mmCIF file of C-alpha atoms in Angstrom:
data_model
loop_
_atom_site.group_PDB
_atom_site.id
_atom_site.type_symbol
_atom_site.label_atom_id
_atom_site.label_comp_id
_atom_site.label_asym_id
_atom_site.label_seq_id
_atom_site.Cartn_x
_atom_site.Cartn_y
_atom_site.Cartn_z
ATOM 1 C CA MET W 1337 61.038 55.558 70.145
ATOM 2 C CA LYS W 1338 60.478 59.294 69.029
ATOM 3 C CA LYS W 1339 59.592 60.243 72.473
ATOM 4 C CA LYS W 1340 62.103 58.890 74.248
ATOM 5 C CA SER W 1341 64.473 60.741 71.067
ATOM 6 C CA VAL W 1342 62.545 63.924 72.080
ATOM 7 C CA LEU W 1343 62.756 63.428 75.770
ATOM 8 C CA LEU W 1344 66.534 63.149 75.270
ATOM 9 C CA ILE W 1345 66.804 65.663 73.181
ATOM 10 C CA ALA W 1346 64.866 67.717 75.958
ATOM 11 C CA CYS W 1347 67.262 66.999 78.862
ATOM 12 C CA LEU W 1348 70.068 67.290 77.118
ATOM 13 C CA LEU W 1349 69.029 71.028 75.893
ATOM 14 C CA MET W 1350 68.106 71.925 79.710
ATOM 15 C CA THR W 1351 71.468 70.325 80.276
ATOM 16 C CA LEU W 1352 73.595 72.785 78.589
ATOM 17 C CA SER W 1353 71.494 75.485 79.079
ATOM 18 C CA THR W 1354 72.345 74.697 83.230
ATOM 19 C CA GLU W 1355 75.729 74.457 82.384
ATOM 20 C CA ALA W 1356 75.268 77.582 80.630
ATOM 21 C CA ILE W 1357 74.443 79.925 82.944
ATOM 22 C CA GLY W 1358 76.480 78.495 85.392
ATOM 23 C CA GLN W 1359 79.366 79.834 83.536
ATOM 24 C CA THR W 1360 78.413 83.627 83.214
ATOM 25 C CA GLN W 1361 76.318 84.260 86.321
ATOM 26 C CA PRO W 1362 79.063 85.472 88.673
ATOM 27 C CA SER W 1363 78.547 83.796 92.778
ATOM 28 C CA SER W 1364 77.957 86.427 94.878
ATOM 29 C CA ALA W 1365 81.319 86.362 96.476
ATOM 30 C CA ASN W 1366 82.674 87.869 93.112
ATOM 31 C CA LEU W 1367 79.798 90.236 93.236
ATOM 32 C CA MET W 1368 82.290 91.940 95.829
ATOM 33 C CA ARG W 1369 84.532 92.271 93.447
ATOM 34 C CA GLU W 1370 82.025 94.606 90.361
ATOM 35 C CA THR W 1371 82.867 97.309 88.605
ATOM 36 C CA SER W 1372 80.036 97.483 86.477
ATOM 37 C CA PRO W 1373 79.121 101.484 87.030
ATOM 38 C CA ALA W 1374 75.591 100.144 86.140
ATOM 39 C CA PHE W 1375 75.625 97.392 88.227
ATOM 40 C CA PHE W 1376 75.825 100.083 91.407
ATOM 41 C CA GLN W 1377 72.466 101.680 90.008
ATOM 42 C CA THR W 1378 70.456 98.578 90.788
ATOM 43 C CA GLU W 1379 69.058 97.298 94.345
ATOM 44 C CA GLU W 1380 70.743 94.375 93.827
ATOM 45 C CA ALA W 1381 73.954 96.502 94.988
ATOM 46 C CA SER W 1382 72.494 98.802 97.664
ATOM 47 C CA ARG W 1383 71.696 95.047 99.375
ATOM 48 C CA ILE W 1384 75.380 94.126 99.255
ATOM 49 C CA GLY W 1385 76.253 97.060 100.584
ATOM 50 C CA ASP W 1386 74.187 97.305 103.420
ATOM 51 C CA GLN W 1387 74.936 94.064 104.506
ATOM 52 C CA MET W 1388 78.933 95.511 104.615
ATOM 53 C CA LEU W 1389 77.378 97.726 106.649
ATOM 54 C CA LEU W 1390 76.589 95.408 108.509
ATOM 55 C CA TYR W 1391 79.314 93.275 109.212
ATOM 56 C CA GLN W 1392 81.421 96.708 109.763
ATOM 57 C CA ARG W 1393 83.101 96.005 113.193
ATOM 58 C CA GLU W 1394 83.168 99.345 115.414
ATOM 59 C CA THR W 1395 86.661 99.303 115.029
ATOM 60 C CA GLY W 1396 85.915 100.606 111.453
ATOM 61 C CA GLY W 1397 87.139 96.786 109.400
ATOM 62 C CA TRP W 1398 85.614 93.487 107.951
ATOM 63 C CA PRO W 1399 86.436 90.932 109.044
ATOM 64 C CA LYS W 1400 87.526 88.013 106.510
ATOM 65 C CA ASN W 1401 87.244 85.123 104.579
ATOM 66 C CA ILE W 1402 83.374 86.261 104.246
ATOM 67 C CA ASP W 1403 81.178 85.739 101.245
ATOM 68 C CA MET W 1404 78.652 89.935 102.320
ATOM 69 C CA ALA W 1405 77.201 89.330 98.774
ATOM 70 C CA ARG W 1406 75.022 85.814 100.236
ATOM 71 C CA PRO W 1407 71.492 86.972 101.719
ATOM 72 C CA LEU W 1408 71.020 86.723 104.821
ATOM 73 C CA SER W 1409 67.914 85.173 106.948
ATOM 74 C CA ASP W 1410 67.179 87.154 110.207
ATOM 75 C CA GLU W 1411 69.524 84.891 112.263
ATOM 76 C CA GLU W 1412 72.294 85.439 110.627
ATOM 77 C CA LYS W 1413 71.692 89.324 110.651
ATOM 78 C CA ALA W 1414 71.091 89.160 114.740
ATOM 79 C CA GLN W 1415 74.313 87.038 114.869
ATOM 80 C CA VAL W 1416 76.505 89.935 112.682
ATOM 81 C CA MET W 1417 74.784 92.364 114.776
ATOM 82 C CA LYS W 1418 76.046 90.446 118.010
ATOM 83 C CA ASP W 1419 79.974 90.537 116.572
ATOM 84 C CA LYS W 1420 79.559 94.191 115.999
ATOM 85 C CA GLN W 1421 81.741 94.559 119.199
ATOM 86 C CA LYS W 1422 84.794 92.112 117.805
ATOM 87 C CA LEU W 1423 87.707 93.730 118.424
ATOM 88 C CA ASP W 1424 89.863 90.587 117.426
ATOM 89 C CA ASP W 1425 88.472 89.908 113.737
ATOM 90 C CA SER W 1426 89.213 93.391 111.996
ATOM 91 C CA THR W 1427 91.731 92.564 108.940
ATOM 92 C CA ILE W 1428 93.871 93.833 105.384
ATOM 93 C CA ASP W 1429 94.778 89.680 105.328
ATOM 94 C CA ASN W 1430 92.970 88.195 102.395
ATOM 95 C CA GLY W 1431 91.495 91.113 100.945
ATOM 96 C CA ALA W 1432 89.364 91.879 103.701
ATOM 97 C CA THR W 1433 88.599 95.962 104.900
ATOM 98 C CA TYR W 1434 90.333 96.774 101.454
ATOM 99 C CA ILE W 1435 87.406 94.756 99.122
ATOM 100 C CA GLN W 1436 84.746 96.257 101.119
ATOM 101 C CA MET W 1437 85.778 99.935 100.869
ATOM 102 C CA VAL W 1438 86.333 100.027 97.097
ATOM 103 C CA PHE W 1439 82.748 98.300 96.614
ATOM 104 C CA LEU W 1440 81.397 100.977 98.679
ATOM 105 C CA ALA W 1441 83.062 103.723 97.048
ATOM 106 C CA ARG W 1442 82.064 102.528 93.940
ATOM 107 C CA LEU W 1443 78.546 102.376 95.384
ATOM 108 C CA TYR W 1444 78.308 105.564 96.665
ATOM 109 C CA GLN W 1445 79.193 107.456 93.559
ATOM 110 C CA GLN W 1446 76.389 105.708 92.063
ATOM 111 C CA THR W 1447 73.688 106.476 94.708
ATOM 112 C CA LYS W 1448 75.343 109.727 96.589
ATOM 113 C CA GLU W 1449 73.522 107.661 99.798
ATOM 114 C CA GLN W 1450 75.644 109.115 102.791
ATOM 115 C CA ARG W 1451 75.393 106.052 104.949
ATOM 116 C CA TYR W 1452 77.675 104.605 102.151
ATOM 117 C CA CYS W 1453 80.434 107.478 102.635
ATOM 118 C CA LYS W 1454 79.828 107.482 106.132
ATOM 119 C CA ALA W 1455 81.246 103.896 106.394
ATOM 120 C CA PHE W 1456 83.837 104.081 103.940
ATOM 121 C CA ARG W 1457 85.344 106.968 106.178
ATOM 122 C CA LYS W 1458 85.215 105.055 108.582
ATOM 123 C CA GLY W 1459 87.369 102.262 107.355
ATOM 124 C CA ILE W 1460 90.013 105.412 106.450
ATOM 125 C CA SER W 1461 90.554 105.594 110.399
ATOM 126 C CA TYR W 1462 90.229 102.323 110.698
ATOM 127 C CA LEU W 1463 93.198 102.341 108.535
ATOM 128 C CA LEU W 1464 94.922 105.058 109.564
ATOM 129 C CA SER W 1465 94.615 103.655 113.172
ATOM 130 C CA GLY W 1466 96.359 100.880 112.487
ATOM 131 C CA GLN W 1467 100.378 101.673 110.917
ATOM 132 C CA TYR W 1468 103.062 101.405 113.537
ATOM 133 C CA ALA W 1469 105.341 104.694 114.242
ATOM 134 C CA ASN W 1470 107.956 103.143 112.058
ATOM 135 C CA GLY W 1471 105.187 102.865 108.316
ATOM 136 C CA GLY W 1472 104.026 99.756 108.091
ATOM 137 C CA TRP W 1473 100.936 97.798 109.551
ATOM 138 C CA PRO W 1474 100.478 94.302 111.363
ATOM 139 C CA GLN W 1475 97.792 92.189 109.992
ATOM 140 C CA PHE W 1476 95.382 92.591 112.561
ATOM 141 C CA TRP W 1477 93.725 95.248 114.592
ATOM 142 C CA PRO W 1478 93.042 96.995 117.337
ATOM 143 C CA LYS W 1479 93.460 93.234 119.549
ATOM 144 C CA LYS W 1480 96.105 91.195 117.642
ATOM 145 C CA ARG W 1481 97.621 88.075 118.944
ATOM 146 C CA ASP W 1482 100.971 85.739 118.049
ATOM 147 C CA TYR W 1483 102.532 87.032 113.971
ATOM 148 C CA GLN W 1484 99.321 89.168 113.634
ATOM 149 C CA ILE W 1485 102.105 92.449 115.465
ATOM 150 C CA HIS W 1486 104.378 91.371 112.330
ATOM 151 C CA ILE W 1487 104.215 94.362 109.781
ATOM 152 C CA THR W 1488 102.846 92.266 107.085
ATOM 153 C CA TYR W 1489 103.240 91.797 103.034
ATOM 154 C CA ASN W 1490 101.588 88.731 103.198
ATOM 155 C CA ASP W 1491 99.463 87.994 100.670
ATOM 156 C CA ASP W 1492 100.148 91.826 99.638
ATOM 157 C CA ALA W 1493 98.388 93.386 102.281
ATOM 158 C CA MET W 1494 100.297 96.122 103.053
ATOM 159 C CA VAL W 1495 101.109 96.589 99.585
ATOM 160 C CA ASN W 1496 97.021 96.666 98.974
ATOM 161 C CA THR W 1497 96.419 98.601 101.667
ATOM 162 C CA MET W 1498 98.744 101.841 100.170
ATOM 163 C CA THR W 1499 97.492 101.298 97.585
ATOM 164 C CA LEU W 1500 94.236 102.023 98.732
ATOM 165 C CA LEU W 1501 95.586 105.318 99.950
ATOM 166 C CA ARG W 1502 97.600 106.665 97.187
ATOM 167 C CA ASP W 1503 94.386 106.043 95.018
ATOM 168 C CA MET W 1504 92.726 108.195 97.426
ATOM 169 C CA VAL W 1505 94.843 110.899 97.658
ATOM 170 C CA ASP W 1506 95.048 111.000 93.884
ATOM 171 C CA GLN W 1507 91.281 111.057 93.284
ATOM 172 C CA ARG W 1508 91.252 108.414 91.215
ATOM 173 C CA GLU W 1509 88.470 106.690 89.680
ATOM 174 C CA PRO W 1510 85.891 105.826 92.228
ATOM 175 C CA TYR W 1511 87.232 107.435 94.967
ATOM 176 C CA GLN W 1512 86.430 110.975 93.230
ATOM 177 C CA GLY W 1513 84.702 113.402 94.678
ATOM 178 C CA ASN W 1514 83.602 114.521 98.113
ATOM 179 C CA LEU W 1515 84.118 111.118 99.489
ATOM 180 C CA THR W 1516 86.719 112.209 101.049
ATOM 181 C CA ASP W 1517 87.137 115.887 101.815
ATOM 182 C CA LYS W 1518 90.960 117.818 101.890
ATOM 183 C CA ARG W 1519 91.887 116.891 104.950
ATOM 184 C CA MET W 1520 91.515 113.560 104.826
ATOM 185 C CA ARG W 1521 93.559 113.307 102.359
ATOM 186 C CA GLN W 1522 96.507 114.968 103.697
ATOM 187 C CA ASP W 1523 96.277 112.342 106.931
ATOM 188 C CA ILE W 1524 96.146 109.787 103.762
ATOM 189 C CA LYS W 1525 99.242 110.877 102.156
ATOM 190 C CA THR W 1526 101.227 111.464 105.607
ATOM 191 C CA ALA W 1527 100.223 107.593 105.583
ATOM 192 C CA PHE W 1528 101.020 106.533 102.295
ATOM 193 C CA ASP W 1529 105.205 108.074 102.540
ATOM 194 C CA LYS W 1530 105.501 106.729 105.977
ATOM 195 C CA GLY W 1531 104.750 102.738 104.129
ATOM 196 C CA ILE W 1532 107.042 103.633 101.415
ATOM 197 C CA GLU W 1533 109.543 104.869 104.379
ATOM 198 C CA CYS W 1534 108.647 101.164 105.965
ATOM 199 C CA ILE W 1535 109.365 99.371 102.576
ATOM 200 C CA LEU W 1536 112.768 101.103 102.267
ATOM 201 C CA ALA W 1537 113.856 100.446 105.521
ATOM 202 C CA THR W 1538 112.564 96.330 105.711
ATOM 203 C CA GLN W 1539 114.655 95.965 102.392
ATOM 204 C CA ILE W 1540 117.138 93.220 103.445
ATOM 205 C CA VAL W 1541 120.250 93.980 102.922
ATOM 206 C CA THR W 1542 122.872 91.313 102.533
ATOM 207 C CA HIS W 1543 126.911 92.342 102.176
ATOM 208 C CA ASP W 1544 125.358 95.985 102.290
ATOM 209 C CA GLU W 1545 123.663 94.735 98.918
ATOM 210 C CA PRO W 1546 120.004 95.226 99.360
ATOM 211 C CA THR W 1547 117.856 92.355 98.244
ATOM 212 C CA VAL W 1548 114.338 91.840 98.633
ATOM 213 C CA TRP W 1549 111.340 91.432 101.054
ATOM 214 C CA CYS W 1550 110.097 88.498 103.730
ATOM 215 C CA GLN W 1551 105.856 87.990 104.356
ATOM 216 C CA GLN W 1552 106.455 89.814 107.623
ATOM 217 C CA HIS W 1553 108.800 91.913 109.361
ATOM 218 C CA ASP W 1554 109.427 92.087 113.043
ATOM 219 C CA ARG W 1555 107.789 95.476 114.461
ATOM 220 C CA GLU W 1556 110.966 96.663 116.384
ATOM 221 C CA THR W 1557 114.235 95.462 115.191
ATOM 222 C CA LEU W 1558 112.200 95.503 111.275
ATOM 223 C CA LEU W 1559 114.632 92.051 110.572
ATOM 224 C CA PRO W 1560 112.828 89.437 108.855
ATOM 225 C CA ALA W 1561 110.128 87.159 111.017
ATOM 226 C CA PRO W 1562 108.645 83.923 110.939
ATOM 227 C CA ALA W 1563 104.334 83.918 110.868
ATOM 228 C CA ARG W 1564 102.911 79.994 110.289
ATOM 229 C CA THR W 1565 104.501 77.199 111.180
ATOM 230 C CA TYR W 1566 105.498 77.046 107.600
ATOM 231 C CA GLU W 1567 106.867 80.263 106.874
ATOM 232 C CA LEU W 1568 110.102 80.658 108.174
ATOM 233 C CA PRO W 1569 111.827 84.231 107.932
ATOM 234 C CA SER W 1570 113.218 84.194 103.808
ATOM 235 C CA TYR W 1571 113.652 86.114 100.913
ATOM 236 C CA CYS W 1572 110.285 85.641 99.575
ATOM 237 C CA SER W 1573 109.727 86.284 95.694
ATOM 238 C CA MET W 1574 106.551 86.299 95.801
ATOM 239 C CA GLU W 1575 104.791 89.289 98.146
ATOM 240 C CA SER W 1576 108.294 91.216 97.176
ATOM 241 C CA VAL W 1577 107.009 91.215 93.474
ATOM 242 C CA ALA W 1578 104.088 93.789 94.310
ATOM 243 C CA ILE W 1579 106.243 95.819 96.868
ATOM 244 C CA THR W 1580 108.668 96.672 93.731
ATOM 245 C CA ARG W 1581 105.784 97.248 91.498
ATOM 246 C CA LEU W 1582 104.061 99.732 94.383
ATOM 247 C CA LEU W 1583 107.654 101.912 94.461
ATOM 248 C CA MET W 1584 108.648 101.508 90.034
ATOM 249 C CA GLU W 1585 104.277 103.832 90.572
ATOM 250 C CA LEU W 1586 105.829 106.500 92.513
ATOM 251 C CA PRO W 1587 105.788 109.468 89.989
ATOM 252 C CA ASP W 1588 108.742 111.480 91.164
ATOM 253 C CA PRO W 1589 111.182 108.514 93.055
ATOM 254 C CA ASP W 1590 114.520 109.324 94.940
ATOM 255 C CA GLU W 1591 117.928 108.328 95.122
ATOM 256 C CA ARG W 1592 116.579 105.306 97.824
ATOM 257 C CA VAL W 1593 113.625 104.167 95.929
ATOM 258 C CA LYS W 1594 115.833 103.587 92.591
ATOM 259 C CA ARG W 1595 118.234 101.580 94.273
ATOM 260 C CA ALA W 1596 115.682 99.739 95.644
ATOM 261 C CA VAL W 1597 113.813 99.425 93.019
ATOM 262 C CA HIS W 1598 117.458 97.860 90.826
ATOM 263 C CA ALA W 1599 118.605 95.599 93.720
ATOM 264 C CA ALA W 1600 115.582 94.168 93.844
ATOM 265 C CA MET W 1601 114.938 92.817 89.947
ATOM 266 C CA ARG W 1602 118.694 92.244 90.347
ATOM 267 C CA TRP W 1603 118.400 89.511 93.219
ATOM 268 C CA PHE W 1604 114.805 88.737 90.664
ATOM 269 C CA ASP W 1605 117.456 87.829 87.797
ATOM 270 C CA LYS W 1606 119.975 85.828 89.640
ATOM 271 C CA TYR W 1607 118.373 83.384 91.479
ATOM 272 C CA LYS W 1608 115.138 82.626 88.753
ATOM 273 C CA ILE W 1609 114.950 78.714 88.285
ATOM 274 C CA THR W 1610 115.065 77.694 84.945
ATOM 275 C CA GLY W 1611 114.622 74.400 82.766
ATOM 276 C CA CYS W 1612 112.186 73.254 85.337
ATOM 277 C CA ARG W 1613 108.944 73.116 85.446
ATOM 278 C CA TYR W 1614 105.829 73.146 88.253
ATOM 279 C CA VAL W 1615 104.082 70.486 87.699
ATOM 280 C CA ARG W 1616 100.578 70.798 89.942
ATOM 281 C CA THR W 1617 98.570 67.301 89.672
ATOM 282 C CA PRO W 1618 98.440 64.709 90.416
ATOM 283 C CA ASP W 1619 101.011 65.690 92.676
ATOM 284 C CA ARG W 1620 102.645 68.912 92.621
ATOM 285 C CA HIS W 1621 106.772 68.610 91.883
ATOM 286 C CA LEU W 1622 109.201 70.386 89.230
ATOM 287 C CA GLU W 1623 109.968 68.172 86.110
ATOM 288 C CA ALA W 1624 113.168 69.297 84.005
ATOM 289 C CA ASP W 1625 112.175 71.127 81.617
ATOM 290 C CA SER W 1626 114.785 73.055 78.951
ATOM 291 C CA THR W 1627 111.606 75.351 76.980
ATOM 292 C CA ALA W 1628 109.924 76.436 80.587
ATOM 293 C CA ALA W 1629 109.194 79.932 81.161
ATOM 294 C CA PRO W 1630 111.712 80.968 84.502
ATOM 295 C CA ILE W 1631 110.196 80.374 87.838
ATOM 296 C CA TRP W 1632 110.874 81.461 91.145
ATOM 297 C CA ALA W 1633 110.780 79.460 94.575
ATOM 298 C CA ARG W 1634 108.494 81.309 96.918
ATOM 299 C CA PHE W 1635 110.863 80.927 99.868
ATOM 300 C CA TYR W 1636 115.000 81.013 99.944
ATOM 301 C CA ASP W 1637 116.938 80.853 103.478
ATOM 302 C CA LEU W 1638 118.416 83.885 104.602
ATOM 303 C CA GLU W 1639 121.879 82.207 104.600
ATOM 304 C CA ARG W 1640 122.315 80.222 101.344
ATOM 305 C CA CYS W 1641 119.728 82.120 99.340
ATOM 306 C CA GLU W 1642 119.021 78.038 98.617
ATOM 307 C CA PRO W 1643 114.887 77.620 98.102
ATOM 308 C CA PHE W 1644 113.418 76.060 100.978
ATOM 309 C CA PHE W 1645 110.107 73.857 101.623
ATOM 310 C CA CYS W 1646 108.205 73.713 104.804
ATOM 311 C CA ASP W 1647 105.783 71.376 106.391
ATOM 312 C CA ARG W 1648 103.718 72.374 109.661
ATOM 313 C CA ASP W 1649 106.676 70.887 111.729
ATOM 314 C CA GLY W 1650 108.641 74.264 110.813
ATOM 315 C CA ILE W 1651 111.600 72.099 109.503
ATOM 316 C CA PRO W 1652 112.797 73.661 106.416
ATOM 317 C CA ARG W 1653 113.486 71.030 103.951
ATOM 318 C CA ARG W 1654 115.692 71.272 100.558
ATOM 319 C CA HIS W 1655 113.337 69.752 97.892
ATOM 320 C CA LEU W 1656 109.156 69.510 98.200
ATOM 321 C CA GLU W 1657 108.866 65.813 97.728
ATOM 322 C CA GLU W 1658 110.263 66.056 101.418
ATOM 323 C CA ILE W 1659 106.567 67.273 102.956
ATOM 324 C CA GLY W 1660 103.961 65.884 103.252
ATOM 325 C CA SER W 1661 101.071 65.824 100.504
ATOM 326 C CA GLU W 1662 98.642 68.304 103.192
ATOM 327 C CA ARG W 1663 101.689 71.284 102.710
ATOM 328 C CA ARG W 1664 103.176 69.890 99.628
ATOM 329 C CA ASN W 1665 99.531 69.998 97.684
ATOM 330 C CA GLY W 1666 98.094 73.029 100.154
ATOM 331 C CA TYR W 1667 100.471 75.989 99.615
ATOM 332 C CA ALA W 1668 102.113 78.152 96.506
ATOM 333 C CA TRP W 1669 105.597 77.048 96.441
ATOM 334 C CA TYR W 1670 106.290 78.402 93.186
ATOM 335 C CA GLY W 1671 105.438 80.773 90.751
ATOM 336 C CA ASP W 1672 106.028 83.037 88.151
ATOM 337 C CA ARG W 1673 104.902 86.775 89.333
ATOM 338 C CA PRO W 1674 108.395 88.309 89.238
ATOM 339 C CA ALA W 1675 108.418 88.367 85.260
ATOM 340 C CA SER W 1676 105.641 90.271 85.136
ATOM 341 C CA LEU W 1677 108.118 93.044 86.444
ATOM 342 C CA TYR W 1678 110.730 92.882 83.454
ATOM 343 C CA PRO W 1679 108.702 94.494 80.620
ATOM 344 C CA LEU W 1680 107.947 97.252 83.565
ATOM 345 C CA TYR W 1681 111.549 97.587 84.843
ATOM 346 C CA ASP W 1682 112.787 97.928 81.052
ATOM 347 C CA ALA W 1683 110.804 101.148 80.747
ATOM 348 C CA TRP W 1684 111.168 102.232 84.314
ATOM 349 C CA ALA W 1685 114.749 102.059 84.555
ATOM 350 C CA ASP W 1686 114.962 103.985 80.533
ATOM 351 C CA LYS W 1687 112.633 106.415 81.852
ATOM 352 C CA PHE W 1688 113.783 107.411 85.804
ATOM 353 C CA ASP W 1689 117.445 106.129 85.839
ATOM 354 C CA PRO W 1690 118.856 104.524 82.637
ATOM 355 C CA ALA W 1691 122.447 105.015 83.927
ATOM 356 C CA HIS W 1692 121.969 102.353 86.585
ATOM 357 C CA LYS W 1693 119.571 100.232 84.372
ATOM 358 C CA VAL W 1694 120.808 96.530 85.378
ATOM 359 C CA ALA W 1695 120.810 94.153 82.834
ATOM 360 C CA ILE W 1696 118.373 91.755 83.175
ATOM 361 C CA SER W 1697 116.308 89.057 80.904
ATOM 362 C CA LEU W 1698 113.923 86.174 81.219
ATOM 363 C CA GLU W 1699 115.875 84.342 78.391
ATOM 364 C CA THR W 1700 119.557 84.129 80.948
ATOM 365 C CA LYS W 1701 119.850 81.372 83.408
ATOM 366 C CA GLY W 1702 119.364 81.879 87.172
ATOM 367 C CA ALA W 1703 121.396 80.931 90.316
ATOM 368 C CA ASN W 1704 119.347 77.829 90.793
#
């Protein structure tokens, strides 16, 4: 009996130890977002960096949704080498190219290995090569198809790119030193400024009033454009948050930028949804709750500015329960992301344009 008890305790301790390890050990994919300087002095960091060089396409960009920190077999490495010539999977979608460039910059700062600097600079060339004359970036290039040609704010693709470029110009950590040179930074600054012009030009204007942005905009007309079948032209709350934040981070905003920020915050405040909670389990839906913090629908239609939801059939519905379970539970239809802008806007408006500060509050009711 004593032996059984000892064995039971031992097994329990082993289980607890295994669980603890599982909780503290990062997955290989998480290592791609590591920030510790000490980590980038390790052989593991160099191994991951070298794999990122392997995955880098001849275009200078990287494909998305790949755990590039996972050790590869010889056969897998051979296949990755064959794929380097691909022209249709280099992208800024889902953090691709951005993640790899940040990692390589950190690795270079700790090792000073020129191969990492060279790959980083090749990434810069890729980013600059994809920008349209109007300042926008598509989702994929050089080869693209369907909605990939549109100016892409979806998943913060363009904002992530512009943030990376801005930090290079300012030589913020980890982009300091000789990772870039003066001529490169001049070209990068030009690209960033063009990006701001594109953001201002694509802000949706209704009845002569700027509002927010769509997930993607037509590269020629700059109007809201469709993407996947359930992503219709719309006022889009989620992606508009990152755009507005980027504008508020400009050190010397001109009158156009000030107007754009004030207008976006006015829109966020007007169309917040109060008195409801977004319940995610077991099946996503809204529940009445007078104590709930404000939320926003991801999409608002362009005619009445009312929330809508869409299945893969491309037909907009007024209620989340009207679409199938696969899309209802597999997409972020509501969120509270705009709430993070409220304290930032309060400080920004007081500093840059108190005379035109918009009266907003998370405590008041919205139009919906």
